[in-house]
Amino acid sequence: DAKTTQPTSMDCAEGRAANLPCNHSTISGNEYVYWYRQIHSQGPQYIIHGLKNNETNEMASLIITEDRKSSTLILPHATLRDTAVYYCIVRVQAGTALIFGKGTTLSVSS
Amino acid sequence: DSGVTQTPKHLITATGQRVTLRCSPRSGDLSVYWYQQSLDQGLQFLIQYYNGEERAKGNILERFSAQQFPDLHSELNLSSLELGDSALYFCASSARLAGGLDTQYFGPGTRLTVL
């Protein structure tokens, strides 16, 4: 079973920031938080990952709370192309499979 | 483009038949994962290979098997197909098993329809 809880769906206006929450209250000290997204039946796309520090790359920012029990993925300026299912996954180590939950369906509208 | 290729894109077949799905990992990646995505089960891990050896198994049926060849491409064989096997099948590749984090990069998938 997935170790994360995410809202089923969220809406966002184009150009605004999309903030996607994820609860992972049972996360262990050596588990990382990964985010992937899947755009309309395409292969899942890696977005970002982190352990305890906030992370930023060209796609998004990841904010992890100090107790590591939750995190937020931030898409700073959402576009229509960001409409997708976003998956938050906790993972203990390299070389292990990804366990996907149901994710959050983000709908970006103009 | 993730660099992972999968063929064919679409496959339509009948119940009881056998099919083979093919995956070519990103250049240099040694690890290949297979996932199944059906409407009712979501994305589920099937099996993992690393440098030609089976590494881990997930919810893979006995009717399904896989292998990874010396050139690192992988094939997923599905036999005695049933209607419920209709799904998207994705493969993903990653560079390493240990010594740091690895990112899995997914292919575009094969859509299997069993009639």
XYZ file of C-alpha atoms in Angstrom:
225
model
C 0.000 0.000 0.000
C 1.072 3.546 -0.701
C 2.447 5.353 2.326
C 1.136 8.721 1.246
C -2.174 10.578 1.296
C -3.030 13.135 -1.361
C -6.207 15.008 -2.240
C -8.083 13.392 -5.077
C -8.268 16.524 -7.195
C -7.302 20.184 -7.312
C -7.942 23.108 -9.616
C -5.592 25.926 -10.509
C -5.841 28.971 -12.733
C -3.277 29.300 -15.481
C -0.348 31.459 -14.424
C -0.969 30.953 -10.734
C 1.073 28.755 -8.420
C -0.175 25.220 -7.913
C 0.487 23.873 -4.435
C -0.013 20.123 -4.162
C 0.073 18.683 -0.634
C 1.126 15.221 0.420
C 0.884 13.589 3.815
C 3.455 10.958 4.723
C 3.151 10.806 8.484
C 4.815 7.376 8.788
C 7.913 8.271 6.786
C 11.165 6.832 8.078
C 14.380 8.763 8.518
C 16.007 7.210 5.479
C 13.036 7.546 3.136
C 12.996 10.102 0.369
C 9.964 11.891 -1.040
C 9.600 11.632 -4.813
C 7.117 13.359 -7.087
C 6.099 12.082 -10.488
C 3.332 13.160 -12.801
C 1.416 11.441 -15.556
C -0.104 13.411 -18.370
C -3.042 11.623 -19.962
C -1.831 7.995 -20.143
C 1.727 8.950 -21.059
C 4.583 7.409 -19.098
C 5.044 8.911 -15.632
C 7.504 11.792 -15.600
C 9.956 12.442 -12.792
C 9.606 15.900 -11.250
C 11.684 16.208 -8.105
C 12.747 14.438 -4.928
C 14.035 15.372 -1.475
C 15.000 14.046 1.912
C 14.599 16.869 4.423
C 15.781 20.043 2.777
C 13.664 22.029 0.393
C 14.555 21.409 -3.214
C 14.070 23.339 -6.432
C 14.675 22.497 -10.051
C 13.529 23.831 -13.393
C 10.149 22.171 -13.050
C 9.091 22.683 -9.456
C 9.919 23.258 -5.818
C 9.522 20.745 -3.030
C 8.873 21.953 0.503
C 9.218 19.328 3.245
C 8.082 20.137 6.768
C 10.620 19.997 9.541
C 9.088 16.843 11.020
C 9.004 15.373 7.487
C 5.427 14.220 7.915
C 4.186 16.201 4.970
C 5.393 17.992 1.888
C 4.141 20.347 -0.806
C 4.992 20.345 -4.462
C 4.876 23.829 -5.938
C 4.510 24.564 -9.632
C 5.241 28.307 -9.589
C 3.387 29.332 -12.756
C 1.012 26.595 -13.818
C 0.179 26.213 -17.500
C -2.451 24.151 -19.259
C 0.252 21.581 -20.007
C 0.640 20.953 -16.276
C -2.785 19.310 -16.179
C -1.926 15.787 -15.021
C -2.098 13.280 -12.191
C 0.613 14.020 -9.631
C 1.990 11.213 -7.515
C 3.808 11.639 -4.221
C 5.905 8.567 -3.364
C 8.135 7.733 -0.418
C 11.023 5.456 -1.176
C 13.710 4.060 1.029
C 16.540 3.350 -1.334
C 17.813 3.231 -4.817
C 17.002 0.190 -6.849
C 13.521 -0.371 -5.507
C 10.241 -0.150 -7.341
C 7.978 2.861 -7.098
C 4.740 2.277 -5.238
C 2.084 4.522 -6.735
C -1.040 5.613 -4.937
C -3.989 7.283 -6.592
C -2.335 10.686 -6.820
C -3.887 14.122 -7.240
C -5.533 15.114 -10.487
C -4.528 18.714 -11.120
C -6.682 20.630 -13.578
C -5.252 23.899 -14.843
C -7.719 26.152 -16.611
C -7.486 29.470 -18.414
C 11.612 12.255 -24.434
C 12.839 10.058 -21.571
C 15.194 7.993 -23.709
C 13.293 4.791 -22.922
C 11.607 3.194 -25.911
C 8.807 0.663 -25.973
C 7.313 -1.297 -28.827
C 4.679 -1.750 -29.992
C 2.626 1.304 -29.035
C -0.636 -0.531 -29.400
C -1.457 -4.209 -29.428
C -4.848 -5.788 -29.996
C -5.216 -9.511 -29.539
C -7.675 -12.193 -28.506
C -8.164 -14.082 -25.281
C -5.879 -17.061 -24.909
C -3.143 -15.577 -27.055
C 0.451 -14.721 -26.156
C 2.207 -11.411 -26.770
C 5.656 -9.940 -26.210
C 6.288 -6.345 -25.228
C 9.710 -4.855 -25.739
C 11.604 -2.175 -23.839
C 14.936 -0.513 -24.564
C 16.343 1.352 -21.554
C 18.208 4.635 -21.628
C 21.789 4.310 -22.733
C 23.877 3.101 -19.815
C 20.976 2.175 -17.557
C 21.289 -1.321 -16.141
C 17.991 -1.614 -14.305
C 14.626 -2.151 -15.967
C 11.247 -2.137 -14.241
C 7.890 -3.194 -15.664
C 4.621 -1.647 -14.476
C 0.998 -2.305 -15.369
C -1.681 0.365 -15.316
C -5.283 -0.721 -15.494
C -8.357 1.386 -14.813
C -9.258 -0.376 -11.591
C -5.794 -1.111 -10.169
C -3.785 1.971 -11.015
C -0.031 1.770 -11.599
C 1.390 -1.459 -10.218
C 4.920 -2.795 -10.191
C 5.360 -6.133 -11.929
C 9.034 -7.074 -12.052
C 12.559 -5.662 -12.045
C 15.735 -6.750 -13.773
C 19.239 -5.553 -13.169
C 22.035 -6.300 -15.625
C 20.290 -9.418 -16.872
C 19.228 -10.821 -13.521
C 15.793 -10.758 -11.931
C 15.949 -8.441 -8.952
C 12.461 -8.089 -7.528
C 8.923 -9.228 -8.202
C 5.726 -7.389 -7.552
C 2.175 -8.313 -8.502
C 3.140 -10.320 -11.537
C 0.911 -13.195 -12.565
C 2.377 -16.624 -13.255
C 1.148 -16.276 -16.852
C 3.539 -13.347 -17.244
C 7.308 -13.565 -17.509
C 10.134 -11.262 -18.418
C 13.793 -11.278 -19.253
C 16.625 -8.856 -19.822
C 19.083 -9.580 -22.580
C 22.863 -8.950 -22.749
C 22.265 -5.717 -24.675
C 20.049 -4.687 -21.710
C 16.774 -4.530 -23.576
C 13.932 -6.310 -21.850
C 10.872 -8.220 -22.944
C 7.658 -8.869 -21.062
C 5.812 -11.986 -22.167
C 2.112 -12.283 -21.465
C 0.422 -15.601 -22.171
C -3.052 -17.127 -21.953
C -4.372 -13.615 -22.140
C -7.619 -12.694 -20.429
C -9.873 -9.689 -20.846
C -8.589 -8.326 -17.539
C -5.049 -8.112 -18.883
C -6.072 -5.172 -21.016
C -3.975 -2.312 -19.675
C -1.113 0.061 -20.287
C 2.272 -1.543 -19.728
C 5.171 0.745 -18.921
C 8.808 0.033 -18.528
C 11.201 2.285 -16.693
C 14.963 2.287 -16.468
C 17.433 3.584 -13.950
C 21.159 3.705 -13.684
C 22.055 2.030 -10.460
C 20.919 -0.057 -7.540
C 22.849 1.451 -4.679
C 25.346 4.096 -3.757
C 22.901 6.917 -4.115
C 19.490 7.659 -5.415
C 18.380 6.592 -8.823
C 15.669 8.204 -10.863
C 13.400 5.965 -12.879
C 12.636 7.190 -16.376
C 9.522 5.788 -17.992
C 8.841 4.835 -21.561
C 5.697 5.854 -23.449
C 4.006 2.530 -22.749
C 2.286 -0.218 -24.721
C -1.482 -0.246 -24.739
C -2.710 -3.843 -24.768
C -6.298 -4.607 -25.649
C -7.544 -8.163 -25.244
C -10.802 -8.899 -27.058
